[in-house]
Tab-separated table of C-alpha atoms and ligand atoms in Angstrom:
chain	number	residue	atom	x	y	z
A	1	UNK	CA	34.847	124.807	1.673
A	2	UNK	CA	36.223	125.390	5.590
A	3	UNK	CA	34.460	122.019	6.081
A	4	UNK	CA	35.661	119.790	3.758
A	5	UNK	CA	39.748	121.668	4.111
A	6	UNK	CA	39.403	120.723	7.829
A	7	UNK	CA	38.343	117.290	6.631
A	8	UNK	CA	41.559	116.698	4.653
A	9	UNK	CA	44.000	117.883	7.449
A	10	UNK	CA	42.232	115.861	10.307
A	11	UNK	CA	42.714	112.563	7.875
A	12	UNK	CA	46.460	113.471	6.833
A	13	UNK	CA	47.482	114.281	10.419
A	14	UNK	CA	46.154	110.930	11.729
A	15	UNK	CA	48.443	109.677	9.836
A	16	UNK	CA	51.421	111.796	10.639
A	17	UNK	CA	53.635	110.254	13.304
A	18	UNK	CA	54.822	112.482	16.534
A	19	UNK	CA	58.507	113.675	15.009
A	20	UNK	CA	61.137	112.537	17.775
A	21	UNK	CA	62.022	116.678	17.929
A	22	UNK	CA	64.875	116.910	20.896
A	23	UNK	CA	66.434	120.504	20.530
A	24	UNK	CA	69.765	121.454	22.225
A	25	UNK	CA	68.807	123.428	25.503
A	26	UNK	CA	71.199	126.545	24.762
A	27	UNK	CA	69.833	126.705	21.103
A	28	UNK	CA	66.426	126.755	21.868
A	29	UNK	CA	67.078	129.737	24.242
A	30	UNK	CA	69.240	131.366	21.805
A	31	UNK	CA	66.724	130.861	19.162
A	32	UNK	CA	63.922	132.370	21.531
A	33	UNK	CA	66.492	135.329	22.608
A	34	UNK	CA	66.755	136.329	19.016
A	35	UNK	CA	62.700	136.167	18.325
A	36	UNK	CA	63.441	133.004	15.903
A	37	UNK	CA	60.955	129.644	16.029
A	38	UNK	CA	62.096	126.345	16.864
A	39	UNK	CA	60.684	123.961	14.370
A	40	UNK	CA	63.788	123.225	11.552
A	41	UNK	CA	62.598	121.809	8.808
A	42	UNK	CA	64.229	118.839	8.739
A	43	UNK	CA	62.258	118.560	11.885
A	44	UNK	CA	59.076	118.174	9.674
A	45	UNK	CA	57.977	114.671	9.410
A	46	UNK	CA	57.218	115.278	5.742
A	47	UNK	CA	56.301	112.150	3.830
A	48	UNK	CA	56.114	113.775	0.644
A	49	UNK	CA	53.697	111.621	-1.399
A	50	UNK	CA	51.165	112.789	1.741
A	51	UNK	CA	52.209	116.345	0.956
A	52	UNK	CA	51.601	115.856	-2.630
A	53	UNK	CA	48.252	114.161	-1.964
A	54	UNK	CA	47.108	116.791	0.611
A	55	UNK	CA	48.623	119.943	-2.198
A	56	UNK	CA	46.673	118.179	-4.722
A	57	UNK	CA	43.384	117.626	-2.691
A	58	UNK	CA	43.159	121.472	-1.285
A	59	UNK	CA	44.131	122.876	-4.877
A	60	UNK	CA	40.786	120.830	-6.423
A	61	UNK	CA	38.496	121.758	-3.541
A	62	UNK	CA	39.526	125.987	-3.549
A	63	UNK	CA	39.113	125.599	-7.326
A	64	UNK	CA	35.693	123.997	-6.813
A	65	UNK	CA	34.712	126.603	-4.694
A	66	UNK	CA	36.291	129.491	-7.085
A	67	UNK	CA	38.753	130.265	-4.725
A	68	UNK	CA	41.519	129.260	-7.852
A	69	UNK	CA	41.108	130.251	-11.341
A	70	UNK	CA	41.781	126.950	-13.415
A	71	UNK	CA	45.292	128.275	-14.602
A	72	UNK	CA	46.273	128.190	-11.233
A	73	UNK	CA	44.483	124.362	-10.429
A	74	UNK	CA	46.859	122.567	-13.368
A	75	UNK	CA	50.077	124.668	-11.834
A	76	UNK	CA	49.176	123.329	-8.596
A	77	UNK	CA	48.096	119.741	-9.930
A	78	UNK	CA	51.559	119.734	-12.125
A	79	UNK	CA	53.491	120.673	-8.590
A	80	UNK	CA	51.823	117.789	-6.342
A	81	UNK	CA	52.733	115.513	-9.708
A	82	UNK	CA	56.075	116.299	-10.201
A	83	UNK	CA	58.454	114.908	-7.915
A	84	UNK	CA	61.319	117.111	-8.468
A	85	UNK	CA	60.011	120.525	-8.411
A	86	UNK	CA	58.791	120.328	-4.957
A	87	UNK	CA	61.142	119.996	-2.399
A	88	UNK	CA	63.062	122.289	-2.928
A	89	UNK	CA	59.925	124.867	-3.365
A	90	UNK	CA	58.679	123.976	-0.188
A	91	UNK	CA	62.104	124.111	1.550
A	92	UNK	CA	63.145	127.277	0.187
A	93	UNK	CA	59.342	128.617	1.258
A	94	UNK	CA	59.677	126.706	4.602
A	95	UNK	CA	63.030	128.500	5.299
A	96	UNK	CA	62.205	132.328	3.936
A	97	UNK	CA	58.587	131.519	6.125
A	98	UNK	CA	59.363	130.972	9.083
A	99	UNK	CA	62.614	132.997	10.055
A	100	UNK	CA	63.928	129.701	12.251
A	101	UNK	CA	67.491	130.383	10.630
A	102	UNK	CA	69.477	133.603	10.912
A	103	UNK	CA	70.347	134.670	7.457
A	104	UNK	CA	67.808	132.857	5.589
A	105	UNK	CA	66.705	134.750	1.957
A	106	UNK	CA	63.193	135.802	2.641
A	107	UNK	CA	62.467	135.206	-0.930
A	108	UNK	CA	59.950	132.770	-0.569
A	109	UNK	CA	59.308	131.062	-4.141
A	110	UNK	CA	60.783	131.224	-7.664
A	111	UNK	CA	59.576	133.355	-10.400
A	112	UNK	CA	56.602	132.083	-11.942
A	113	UNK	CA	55.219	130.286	-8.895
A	114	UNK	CA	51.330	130.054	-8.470
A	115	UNK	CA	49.703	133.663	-6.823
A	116	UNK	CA	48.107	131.313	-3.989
A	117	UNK	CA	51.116	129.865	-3.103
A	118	UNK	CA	51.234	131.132	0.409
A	119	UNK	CA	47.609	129.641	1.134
A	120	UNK	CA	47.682	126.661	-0.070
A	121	UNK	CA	51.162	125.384	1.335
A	122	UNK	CA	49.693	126.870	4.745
A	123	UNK	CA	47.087	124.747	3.979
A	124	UNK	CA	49.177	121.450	2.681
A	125	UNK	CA	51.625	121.735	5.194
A	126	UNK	CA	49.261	122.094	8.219
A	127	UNK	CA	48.926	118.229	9.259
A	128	UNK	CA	52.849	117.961	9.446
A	129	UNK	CA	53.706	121.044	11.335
A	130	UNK	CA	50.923	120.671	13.533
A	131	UNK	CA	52.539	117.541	15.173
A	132	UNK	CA	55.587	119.228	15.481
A	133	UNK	CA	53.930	121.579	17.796
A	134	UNK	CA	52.245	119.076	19.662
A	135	UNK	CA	55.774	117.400	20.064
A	136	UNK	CA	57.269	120.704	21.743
A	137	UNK	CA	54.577	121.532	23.715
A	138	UNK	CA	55.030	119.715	26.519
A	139	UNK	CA	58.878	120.128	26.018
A	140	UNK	CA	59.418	123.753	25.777
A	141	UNK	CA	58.600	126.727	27.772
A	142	UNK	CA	57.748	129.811	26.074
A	143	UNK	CA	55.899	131.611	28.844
A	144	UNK	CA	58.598	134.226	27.695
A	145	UNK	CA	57.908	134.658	24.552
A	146	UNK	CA	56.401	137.923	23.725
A	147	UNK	CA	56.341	138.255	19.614
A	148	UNK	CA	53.013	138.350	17.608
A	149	UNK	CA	54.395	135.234	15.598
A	150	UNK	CA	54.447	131.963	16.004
A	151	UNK	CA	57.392	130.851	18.465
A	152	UNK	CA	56.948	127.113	16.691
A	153	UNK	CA	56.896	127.777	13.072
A	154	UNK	CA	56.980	131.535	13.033
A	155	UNK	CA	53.965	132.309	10.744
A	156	UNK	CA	51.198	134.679	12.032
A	157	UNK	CA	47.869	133.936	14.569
A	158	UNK	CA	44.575	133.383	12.677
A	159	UNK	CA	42.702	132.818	16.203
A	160	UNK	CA	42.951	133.383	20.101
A	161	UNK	CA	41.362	132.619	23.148
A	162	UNK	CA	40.464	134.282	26.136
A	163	UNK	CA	41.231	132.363	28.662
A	164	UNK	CA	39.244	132.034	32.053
A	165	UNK	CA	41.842	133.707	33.674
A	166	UNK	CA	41.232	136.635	31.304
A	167	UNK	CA	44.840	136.052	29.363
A	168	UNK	CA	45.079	135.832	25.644
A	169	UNK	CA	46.311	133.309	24.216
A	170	UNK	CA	47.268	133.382	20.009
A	171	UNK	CA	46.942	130.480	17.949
A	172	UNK	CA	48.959	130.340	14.874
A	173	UNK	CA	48.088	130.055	11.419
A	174	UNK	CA	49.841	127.252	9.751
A	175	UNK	CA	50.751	124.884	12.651
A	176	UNK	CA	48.432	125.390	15.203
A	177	UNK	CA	49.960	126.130	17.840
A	178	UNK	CA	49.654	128.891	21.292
A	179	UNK	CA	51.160	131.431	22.980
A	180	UNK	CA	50.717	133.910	25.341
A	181	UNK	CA	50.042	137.041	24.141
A	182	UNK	CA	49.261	140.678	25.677
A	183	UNK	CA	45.131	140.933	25.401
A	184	UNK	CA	45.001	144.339	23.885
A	185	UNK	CA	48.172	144.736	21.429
A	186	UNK	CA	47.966	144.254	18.130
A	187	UNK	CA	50.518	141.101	17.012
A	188	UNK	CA	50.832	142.406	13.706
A	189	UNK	CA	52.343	145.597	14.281
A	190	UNK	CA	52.252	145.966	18.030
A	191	UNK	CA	50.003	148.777	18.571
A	192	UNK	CA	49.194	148.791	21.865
A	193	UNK	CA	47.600	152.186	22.342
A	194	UNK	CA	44.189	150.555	23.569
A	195	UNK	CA	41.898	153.984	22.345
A	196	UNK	CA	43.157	152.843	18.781
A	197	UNK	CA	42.275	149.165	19.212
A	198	UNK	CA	38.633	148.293	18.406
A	199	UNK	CA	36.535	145.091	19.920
A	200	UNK	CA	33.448	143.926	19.648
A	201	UNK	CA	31.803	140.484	20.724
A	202	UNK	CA	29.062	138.475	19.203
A	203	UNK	CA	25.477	138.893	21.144
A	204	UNK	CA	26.281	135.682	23.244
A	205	UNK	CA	29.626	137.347	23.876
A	206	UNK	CA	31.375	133.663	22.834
A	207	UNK	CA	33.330	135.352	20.158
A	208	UNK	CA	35.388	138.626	20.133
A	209	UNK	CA	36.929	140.356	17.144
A	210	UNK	CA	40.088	142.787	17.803
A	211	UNK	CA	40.703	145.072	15.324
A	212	UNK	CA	43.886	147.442	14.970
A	213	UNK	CA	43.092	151.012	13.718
A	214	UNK	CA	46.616	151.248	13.079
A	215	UNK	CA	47.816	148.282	10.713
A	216	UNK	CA	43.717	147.699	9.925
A	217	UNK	CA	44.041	144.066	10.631
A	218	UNK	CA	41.975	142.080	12.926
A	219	UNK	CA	41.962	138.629	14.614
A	220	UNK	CA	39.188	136.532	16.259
A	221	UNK	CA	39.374	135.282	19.503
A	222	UNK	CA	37.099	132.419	21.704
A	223	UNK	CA	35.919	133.926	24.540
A	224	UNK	CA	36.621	130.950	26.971
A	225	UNK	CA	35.685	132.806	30.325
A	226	UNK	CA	32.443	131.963	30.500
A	227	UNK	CA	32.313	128.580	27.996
A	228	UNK	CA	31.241	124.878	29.082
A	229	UNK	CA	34.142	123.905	26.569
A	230	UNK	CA	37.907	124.998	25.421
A	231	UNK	CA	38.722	126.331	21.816
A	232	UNK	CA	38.080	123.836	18.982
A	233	UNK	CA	40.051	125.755	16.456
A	234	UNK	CA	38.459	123.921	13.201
A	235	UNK	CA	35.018	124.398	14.792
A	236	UNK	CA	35.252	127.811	15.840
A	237	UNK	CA	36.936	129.779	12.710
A	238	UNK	CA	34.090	128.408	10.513
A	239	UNK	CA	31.318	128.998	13.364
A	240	UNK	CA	33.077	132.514	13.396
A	241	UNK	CA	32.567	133.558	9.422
A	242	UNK	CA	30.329	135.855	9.803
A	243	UNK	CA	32.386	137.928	11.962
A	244	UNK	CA	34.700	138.058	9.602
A	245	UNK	CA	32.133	139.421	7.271
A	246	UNK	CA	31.597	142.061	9.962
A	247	UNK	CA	35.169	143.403	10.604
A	248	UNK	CA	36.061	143.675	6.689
A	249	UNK	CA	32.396	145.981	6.214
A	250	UNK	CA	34.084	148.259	9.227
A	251	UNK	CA	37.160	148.770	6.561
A	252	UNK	CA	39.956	145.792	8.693
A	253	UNK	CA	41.497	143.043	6.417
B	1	LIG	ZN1	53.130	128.068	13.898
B	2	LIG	ZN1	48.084	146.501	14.059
């Protein structure tokens, strides 16, 4: 299933052209000041019969791999077909998501909108956001950003790296992209009493789980010290499954 999700995204994002993303100095440090990401959404180079294609593609293959009930597929399939009913969805979601404007509702769907939602619109919405970050990267410095989420798009870290110079580095969830992070503090909640974080490695000691005995959650990281290669992020969260496996029988979601 990791496989052939991976396998939509890389086709979709070859097609995605670089957005032309040129930020006003002042706001982007005001923006950073206040915590808040720097990706609009107008800056999102949506094309939206891609979006639809790409919703409609990851709803059939999580509901081929029972990951979606059926009920849920044709609510899915009946959003990527109807041209009216998603914008505004997947603006209002954007905008309640991501916390990139002050004052924003943080309701983030209608009543009645599929259970899944949040996955598969990460999911959907991956290819287009992801270029956005590599737009920015080069462009904006957030060496001083020091929140657990995502200073592009403001969702959460699914992966890190350890870099050879022993920093950590979090990679976000839904676009992709890195920041520097403190090694041993939890981004979630920011427990940072180390006695009361947990980590543990994989016998070649490539991979390393952290787990927070606070908030319970846990994120993998690529251990790059040591490695003949840098992160591949599609490679290693499927190579790292069975860590995963691991942290949830120790009791961390
Ligand atoms: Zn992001
Ligand atoms: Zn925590």
């Amino acid at each position: 299933m990791q496989i052939a999700l991976v396998d939509i995204q890389r086709r979709v994002q070859g097609r995605v052209p670089l957005p032309w993303i040129h930020p006003e100095p002042a706001w982007l440090a005001a923006q950073q000041a206040a915590g808040r990401p720097v990706v609009r959404f107008g800056d999102i180079p949506l094309v939206w019969s891609d979006l639809r294609l790409t919703l409609r593609q990851t709803a059939d293959i999580l509901h081929r791999h029972d990951a979606l009930e059926r009920a849920e597929h044709e609510q899915f399939v009946a959003l990527a077909r109807d041209g009216d009913t998603l914008p505004p969805l997947v603006t209002q979601w954007y905008l309640a998501t991501s916390g990139v404007e002050a004052g924003a509702s943080t309701e983030r769907a209608p009543a009645g909108a599929p259970p899944n939602l949040d996955q598969v619109l990460v999911l959907s919405l991956r290819p287009f956001l992801a270029r956005c970050a590599e737009a920015l990267v080069q462009r904006v410095d957030f060496s001083e950003w020091r929140h657990g989420h995502c200073p592009y798009c403001g969702w959460e870290p699914d992966f890190a790296v350890i870099t050879p110079g022993a920093d950590r580095r979090l990679i976000c969830g839904r676009c992709l992209g890195q920041w520097a992070f403190a090694p041993l503090t939890c981004p979630f909640c920011a427990n940072d009493d180390r006695s009361l974080v947990t980590s543990f490695a994989t016998r070649d000691g490539r991979y390393r789980v952290y787990a927070c005995d606070v908030c319970k959650r846990y994120l993998k990281a690529y251990d790059a010290r040591s490695a003949a290669r840098p992160v591949m992020v599609a490679v290693d969260t499927i190579a790292t499954l069975p860590l995963d496996a691991a942290a949830m029988q120790r009791g961390y979601v």
